[in-house]
Short mmCIF file of C-alpha atoms and ligand atoms in Angstrom, two decimals:
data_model
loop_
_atom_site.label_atom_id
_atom_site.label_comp_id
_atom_site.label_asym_id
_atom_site.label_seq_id
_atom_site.Cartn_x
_atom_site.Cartn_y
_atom_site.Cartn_z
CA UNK A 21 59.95 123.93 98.66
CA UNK A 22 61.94 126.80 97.46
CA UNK A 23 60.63 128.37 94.87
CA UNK A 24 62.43 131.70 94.55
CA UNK A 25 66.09 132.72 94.38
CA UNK A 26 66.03 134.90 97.42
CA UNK A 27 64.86 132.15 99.65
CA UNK A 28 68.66 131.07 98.90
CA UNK A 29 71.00 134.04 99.35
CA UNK A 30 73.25 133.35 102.36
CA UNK A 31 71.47 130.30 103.01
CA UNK A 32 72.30 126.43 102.95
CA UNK A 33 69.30 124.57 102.01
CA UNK A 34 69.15 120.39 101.28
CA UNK A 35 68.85 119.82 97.53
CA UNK A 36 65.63 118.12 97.70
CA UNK A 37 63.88 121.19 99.18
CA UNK A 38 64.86 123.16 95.70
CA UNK A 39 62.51 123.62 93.13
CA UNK A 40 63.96 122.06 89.51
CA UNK A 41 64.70 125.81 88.16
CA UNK A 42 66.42 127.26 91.30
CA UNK A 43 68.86 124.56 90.63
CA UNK A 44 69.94 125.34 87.03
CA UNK A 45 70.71 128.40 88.25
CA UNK A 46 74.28 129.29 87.54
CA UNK A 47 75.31 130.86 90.71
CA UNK A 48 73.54 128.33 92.61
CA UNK A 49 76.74 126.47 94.74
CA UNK A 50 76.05 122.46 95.39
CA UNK A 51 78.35 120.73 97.94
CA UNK A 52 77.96 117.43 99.78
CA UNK A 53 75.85 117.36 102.80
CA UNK A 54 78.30 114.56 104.35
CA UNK A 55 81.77 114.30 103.68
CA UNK A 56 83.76 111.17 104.20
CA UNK A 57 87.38 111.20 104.13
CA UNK A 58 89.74 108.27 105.23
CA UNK A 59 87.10 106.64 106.76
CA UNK A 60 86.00 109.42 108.97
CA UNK A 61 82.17 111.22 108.41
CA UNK A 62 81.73 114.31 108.96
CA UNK A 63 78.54 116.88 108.75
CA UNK A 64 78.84 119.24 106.64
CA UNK A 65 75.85 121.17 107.70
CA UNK A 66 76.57 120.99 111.48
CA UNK A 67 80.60 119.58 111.74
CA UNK A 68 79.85 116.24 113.87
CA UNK A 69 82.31 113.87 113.46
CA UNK A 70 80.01 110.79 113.12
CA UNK A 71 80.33 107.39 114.26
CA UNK A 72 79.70 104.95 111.50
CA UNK A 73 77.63 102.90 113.11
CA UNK A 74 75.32 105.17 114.40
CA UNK A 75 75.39 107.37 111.14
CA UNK A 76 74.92 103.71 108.30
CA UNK A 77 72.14 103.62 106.12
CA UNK A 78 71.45 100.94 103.68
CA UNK A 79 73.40 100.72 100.51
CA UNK A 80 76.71 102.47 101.87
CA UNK A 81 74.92 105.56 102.74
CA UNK A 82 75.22 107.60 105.77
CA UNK A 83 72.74 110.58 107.51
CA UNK A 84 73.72 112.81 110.40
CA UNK A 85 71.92 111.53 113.34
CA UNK A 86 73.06 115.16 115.33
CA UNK A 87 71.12 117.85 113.49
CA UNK A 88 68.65 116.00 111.93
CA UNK A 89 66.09 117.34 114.09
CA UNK A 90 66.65 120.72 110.83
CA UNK A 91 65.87 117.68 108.42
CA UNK A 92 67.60 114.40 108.02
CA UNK A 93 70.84 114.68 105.50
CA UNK A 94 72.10 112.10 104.42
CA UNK A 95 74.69 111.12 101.85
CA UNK A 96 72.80 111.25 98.87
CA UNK A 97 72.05 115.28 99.69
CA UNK A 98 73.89 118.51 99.07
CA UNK A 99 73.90 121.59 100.70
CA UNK A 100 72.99 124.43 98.23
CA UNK A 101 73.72 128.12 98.91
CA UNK A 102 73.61 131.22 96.80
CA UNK A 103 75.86 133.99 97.90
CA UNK A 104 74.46 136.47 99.91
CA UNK A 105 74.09 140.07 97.39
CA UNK A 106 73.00 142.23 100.23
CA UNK A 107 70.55 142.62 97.90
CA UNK A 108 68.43 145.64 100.41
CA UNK A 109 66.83 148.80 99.48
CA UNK A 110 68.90 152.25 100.47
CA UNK A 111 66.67 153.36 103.60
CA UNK A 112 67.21 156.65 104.91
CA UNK A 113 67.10 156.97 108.81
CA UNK A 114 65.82 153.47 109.08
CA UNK A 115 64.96 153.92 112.96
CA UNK A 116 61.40 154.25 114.18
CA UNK A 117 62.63 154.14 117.97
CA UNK A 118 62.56 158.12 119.82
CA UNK A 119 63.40 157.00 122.88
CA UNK A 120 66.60 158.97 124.83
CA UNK A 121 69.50 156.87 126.05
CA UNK A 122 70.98 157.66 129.54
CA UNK A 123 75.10 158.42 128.84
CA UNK A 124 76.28 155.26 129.77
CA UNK A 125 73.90 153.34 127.72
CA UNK A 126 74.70 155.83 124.76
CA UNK A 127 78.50 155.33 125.68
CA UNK A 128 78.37 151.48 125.01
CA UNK A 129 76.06 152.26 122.01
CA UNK A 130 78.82 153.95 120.29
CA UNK A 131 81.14 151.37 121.23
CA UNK A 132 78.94 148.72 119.43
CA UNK A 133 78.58 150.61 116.51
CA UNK A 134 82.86 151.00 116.02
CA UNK A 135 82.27 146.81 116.69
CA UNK A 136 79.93 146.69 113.77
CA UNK A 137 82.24 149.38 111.56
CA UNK A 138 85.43 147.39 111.98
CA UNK A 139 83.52 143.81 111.84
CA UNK A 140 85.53 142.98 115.23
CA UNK A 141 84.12 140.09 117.67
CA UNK A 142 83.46 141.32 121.48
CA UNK A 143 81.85 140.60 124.30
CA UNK A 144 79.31 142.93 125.90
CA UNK A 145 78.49 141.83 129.60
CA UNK A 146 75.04 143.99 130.45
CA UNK A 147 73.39 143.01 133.59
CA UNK A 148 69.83 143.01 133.73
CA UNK A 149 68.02 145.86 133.14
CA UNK A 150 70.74 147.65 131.81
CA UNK A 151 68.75 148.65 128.68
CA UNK A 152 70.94 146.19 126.00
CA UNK A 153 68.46 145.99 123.55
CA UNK A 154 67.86 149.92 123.19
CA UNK A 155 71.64 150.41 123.17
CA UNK A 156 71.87 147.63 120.12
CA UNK A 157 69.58 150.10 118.17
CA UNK A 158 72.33 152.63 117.37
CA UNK A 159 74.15 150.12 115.77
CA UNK A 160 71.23 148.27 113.78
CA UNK A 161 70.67 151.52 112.41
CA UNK A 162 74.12 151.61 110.90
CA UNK A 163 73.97 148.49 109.58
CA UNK A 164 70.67 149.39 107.61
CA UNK A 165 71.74 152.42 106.23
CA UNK A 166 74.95 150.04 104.70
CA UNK A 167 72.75 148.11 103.37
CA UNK A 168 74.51 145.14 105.72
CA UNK A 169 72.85 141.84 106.79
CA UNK A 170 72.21 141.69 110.47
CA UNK A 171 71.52 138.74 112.54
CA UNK A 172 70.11 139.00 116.44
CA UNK A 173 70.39 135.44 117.96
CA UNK A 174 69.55 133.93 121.27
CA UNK A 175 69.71 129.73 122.27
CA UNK A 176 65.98 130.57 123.86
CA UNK A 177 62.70 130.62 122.12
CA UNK A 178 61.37 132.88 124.60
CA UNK A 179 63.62 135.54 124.39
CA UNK A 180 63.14 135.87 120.37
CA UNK A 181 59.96 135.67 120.59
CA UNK A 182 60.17 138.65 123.10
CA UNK A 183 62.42 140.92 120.92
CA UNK A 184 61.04 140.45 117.27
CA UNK A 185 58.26 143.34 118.18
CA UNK A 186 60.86 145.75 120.02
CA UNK A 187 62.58 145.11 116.40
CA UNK A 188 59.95 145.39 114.42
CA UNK A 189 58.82 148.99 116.07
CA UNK A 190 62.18 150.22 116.57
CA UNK A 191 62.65 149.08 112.56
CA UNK A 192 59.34 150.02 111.24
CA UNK A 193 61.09 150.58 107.84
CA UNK A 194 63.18 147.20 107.50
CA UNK A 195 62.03 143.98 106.50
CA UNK A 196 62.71 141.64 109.34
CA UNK A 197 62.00 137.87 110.38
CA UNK A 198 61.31 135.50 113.30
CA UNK A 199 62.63 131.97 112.85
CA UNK A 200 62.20 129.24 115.58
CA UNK A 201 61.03 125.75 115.37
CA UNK A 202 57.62 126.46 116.12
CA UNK A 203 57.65 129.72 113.79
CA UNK A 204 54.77 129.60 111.32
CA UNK A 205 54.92 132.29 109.32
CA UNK A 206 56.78 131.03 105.90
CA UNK A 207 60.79 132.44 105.27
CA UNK A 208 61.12 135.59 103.42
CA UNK A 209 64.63 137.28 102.90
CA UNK A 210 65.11 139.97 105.41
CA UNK A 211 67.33 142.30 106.16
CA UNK A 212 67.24 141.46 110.00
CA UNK A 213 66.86 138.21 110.92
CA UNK A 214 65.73 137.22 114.31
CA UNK A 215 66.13 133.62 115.20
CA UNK A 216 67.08 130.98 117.75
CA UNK A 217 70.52 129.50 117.32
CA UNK A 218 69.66 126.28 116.02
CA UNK A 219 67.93 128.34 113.00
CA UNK A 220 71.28 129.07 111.97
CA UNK A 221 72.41 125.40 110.70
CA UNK A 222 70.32 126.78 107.75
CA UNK A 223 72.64 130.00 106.99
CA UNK A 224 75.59 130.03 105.05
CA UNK A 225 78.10 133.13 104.94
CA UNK A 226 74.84 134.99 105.43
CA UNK A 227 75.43 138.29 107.99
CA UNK A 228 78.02 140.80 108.06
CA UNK A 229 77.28 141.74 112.04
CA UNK A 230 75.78 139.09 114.27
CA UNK A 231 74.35 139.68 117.76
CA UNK A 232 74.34 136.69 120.15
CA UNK A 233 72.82 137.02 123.04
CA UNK A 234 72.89 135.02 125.86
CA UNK A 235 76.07 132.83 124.79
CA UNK A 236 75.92 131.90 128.65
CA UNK A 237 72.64 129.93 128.48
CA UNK A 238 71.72 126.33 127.94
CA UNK A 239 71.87 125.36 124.61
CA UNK A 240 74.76 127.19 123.60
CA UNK A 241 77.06 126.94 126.65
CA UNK A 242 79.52 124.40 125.98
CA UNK A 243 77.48 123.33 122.81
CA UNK A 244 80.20 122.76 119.75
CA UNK A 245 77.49 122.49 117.25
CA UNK A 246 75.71 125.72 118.09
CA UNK A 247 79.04 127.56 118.03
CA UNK A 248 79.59 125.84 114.99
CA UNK A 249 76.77 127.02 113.44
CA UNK A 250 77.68 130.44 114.67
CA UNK A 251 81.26 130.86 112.69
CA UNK A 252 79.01 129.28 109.48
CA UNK A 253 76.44 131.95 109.45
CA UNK A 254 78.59 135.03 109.76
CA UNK A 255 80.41 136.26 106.85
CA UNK A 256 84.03 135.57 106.23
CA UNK A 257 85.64 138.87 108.64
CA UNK A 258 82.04 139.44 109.50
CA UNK A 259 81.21 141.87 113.05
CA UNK A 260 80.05 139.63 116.15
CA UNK A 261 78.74 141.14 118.82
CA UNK A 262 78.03 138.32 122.04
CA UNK A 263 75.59 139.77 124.93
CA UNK A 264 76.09 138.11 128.75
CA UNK A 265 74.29 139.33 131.98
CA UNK A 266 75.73 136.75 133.97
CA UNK A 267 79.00 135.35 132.39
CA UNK A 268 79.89 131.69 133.13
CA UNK A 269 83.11 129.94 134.72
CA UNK A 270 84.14 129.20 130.79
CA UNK A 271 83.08 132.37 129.19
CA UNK A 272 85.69 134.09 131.78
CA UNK A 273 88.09 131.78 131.31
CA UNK A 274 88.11 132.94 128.10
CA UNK A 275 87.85 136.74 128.90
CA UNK A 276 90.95 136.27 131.09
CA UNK A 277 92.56 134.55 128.10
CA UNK A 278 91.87 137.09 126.32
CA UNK A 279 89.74 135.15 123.39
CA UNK A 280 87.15 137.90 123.40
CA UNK A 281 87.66 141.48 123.47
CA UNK A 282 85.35 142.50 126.49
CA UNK A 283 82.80 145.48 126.92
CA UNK A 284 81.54 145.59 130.43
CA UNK A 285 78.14 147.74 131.05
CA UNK A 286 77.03 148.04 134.53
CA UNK A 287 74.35 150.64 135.62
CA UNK A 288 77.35 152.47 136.79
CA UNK A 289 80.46 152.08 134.98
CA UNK A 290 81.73 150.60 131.40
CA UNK A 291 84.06 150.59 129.87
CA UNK A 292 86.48 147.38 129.55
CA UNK A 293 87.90 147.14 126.24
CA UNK A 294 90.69 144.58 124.79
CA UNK A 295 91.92 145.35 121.47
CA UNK A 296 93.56 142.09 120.12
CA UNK A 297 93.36 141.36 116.95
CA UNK A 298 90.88 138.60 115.60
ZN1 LIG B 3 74.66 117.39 111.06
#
């Protein structure tokens, strides 16, 4: 049950987890949880097109059967969001982490933070061991001392679970969170939000700079409803920053189409750079 307002912001949250006085409030936004139009559902929480049959409840009603392992919704639901106020204390030098970057990793650093300054979407292809997560931290400081809303994202468990205390101790001074199915520790609104990308069905409009990393991994390779969920969470114009160490057959298909603007990071060279526009 949500019980304060803050538990909202940038969020979107079934109606029947609200608490009676979050939902007179004014700036609280209600919208249904599965639209039907000419005869076709649709999610709105997760964008399945849904096949009637599978999706019919009794009395005319209809649930999505596709991300209902985030809670059933069904047609008597709404989603409810309240827009994200950034709402984050002014932290001077926000970043604990003393630790020296070689030139190349400081090279691609600054390159991350212009991504995060002009909100663009790129590709950074780091193979292993090439120090990513140290080179992100340039960046996340940026985005603290604006007072943005940053989200660091990855398909596998593991891997969060792995980088919420590098965070944490890099971050000492900003409130941060670890969200995963299995996550016990209850939802408080943070300015960095670590998660797996499922987690993100639950966000609305929520971060000005994402970072997803490993977009060539199992779930999220080839999955519509993860990317889905991806383009929801971000802000409208928001910064999105996708990590690879091993880029698949699709993912350069795309790079040679030119979809993603492309950093390349190898322990010996960078820098790739297309400058499209979004
Ligand atoms: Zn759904």
């Amino acid at each position: 049950m949500i019980n304060h307002i803050s538990e909202l912001f940038g969020r979107q949250i079934n109606s029947l987890e609200l608490s009676p006085t979050i939902k007179q409030n004014p700036m609280v936004t209600f919208r249904p949880a599965i639209i039907i139009t000419k005869g076709k559902i649709c999610c709105a929480r997760c964008h399945a097109k849904l096949k009637p049959v599978e999706a019919r409840l009794p009395y005319h009603h209809y649930y999505c059967y596709v991300c209902i392992q985030m809670g059933r919704m069904d047609t008597r639901h709404s989603l409810v969001t309240f827009p994200e106020p950034n709402k984050f204390p002014v932290i001077e030098s926000p970043m604990s982490w003393q630790g020296q970057l070689t030139d190349l990793q400081q090279q691609c650093a600054n390159q991350i933070v212009k991504i995060f300054e002009k909100r663009q979407r790129h590709l950074l292809w780091a193979v292993t061991g090439a120090g990513k997560t140290e080179m992100l931290f340039p960046a996340i400081s940026w985005a603290v001392s604006q007072r943005l809303r940053i989200g660091i994202v990855s398909p596998r468990v593991d891997v969060c679970i792995e980088l919420f205390p590098r965070i944490q101790s890099a971050f000492k001074k900003v409130s941060s969170i670890l969200l995963h199915g299995k996550a016990e520790q209850p939802y408080q609104y943070s300015q960095i939000t670590i998660c797996t990308t499922h987690q993100l069905l639950r966000f609305y409009h929520a971060f000005d700079v994402m970072v997803i990393d490993e977009v060539d991994v199992f779930p999220f390779s080839g999955n519509d409803m993860l990317h889905y969920a991806v383009q929801n969470a971000v802000k409208l114009g928001g910064g999105i920053l996708y990590l690879t160490a091993t880029p698949d057959d699709a993912l350069m298909h795309k790079i040679k189409r030119k979809k993603y603007r492309l950093v390349i990071c190898r322990f010996d060279t960078m820098v790739t750079c297309y400058q499209q526009s979004k």
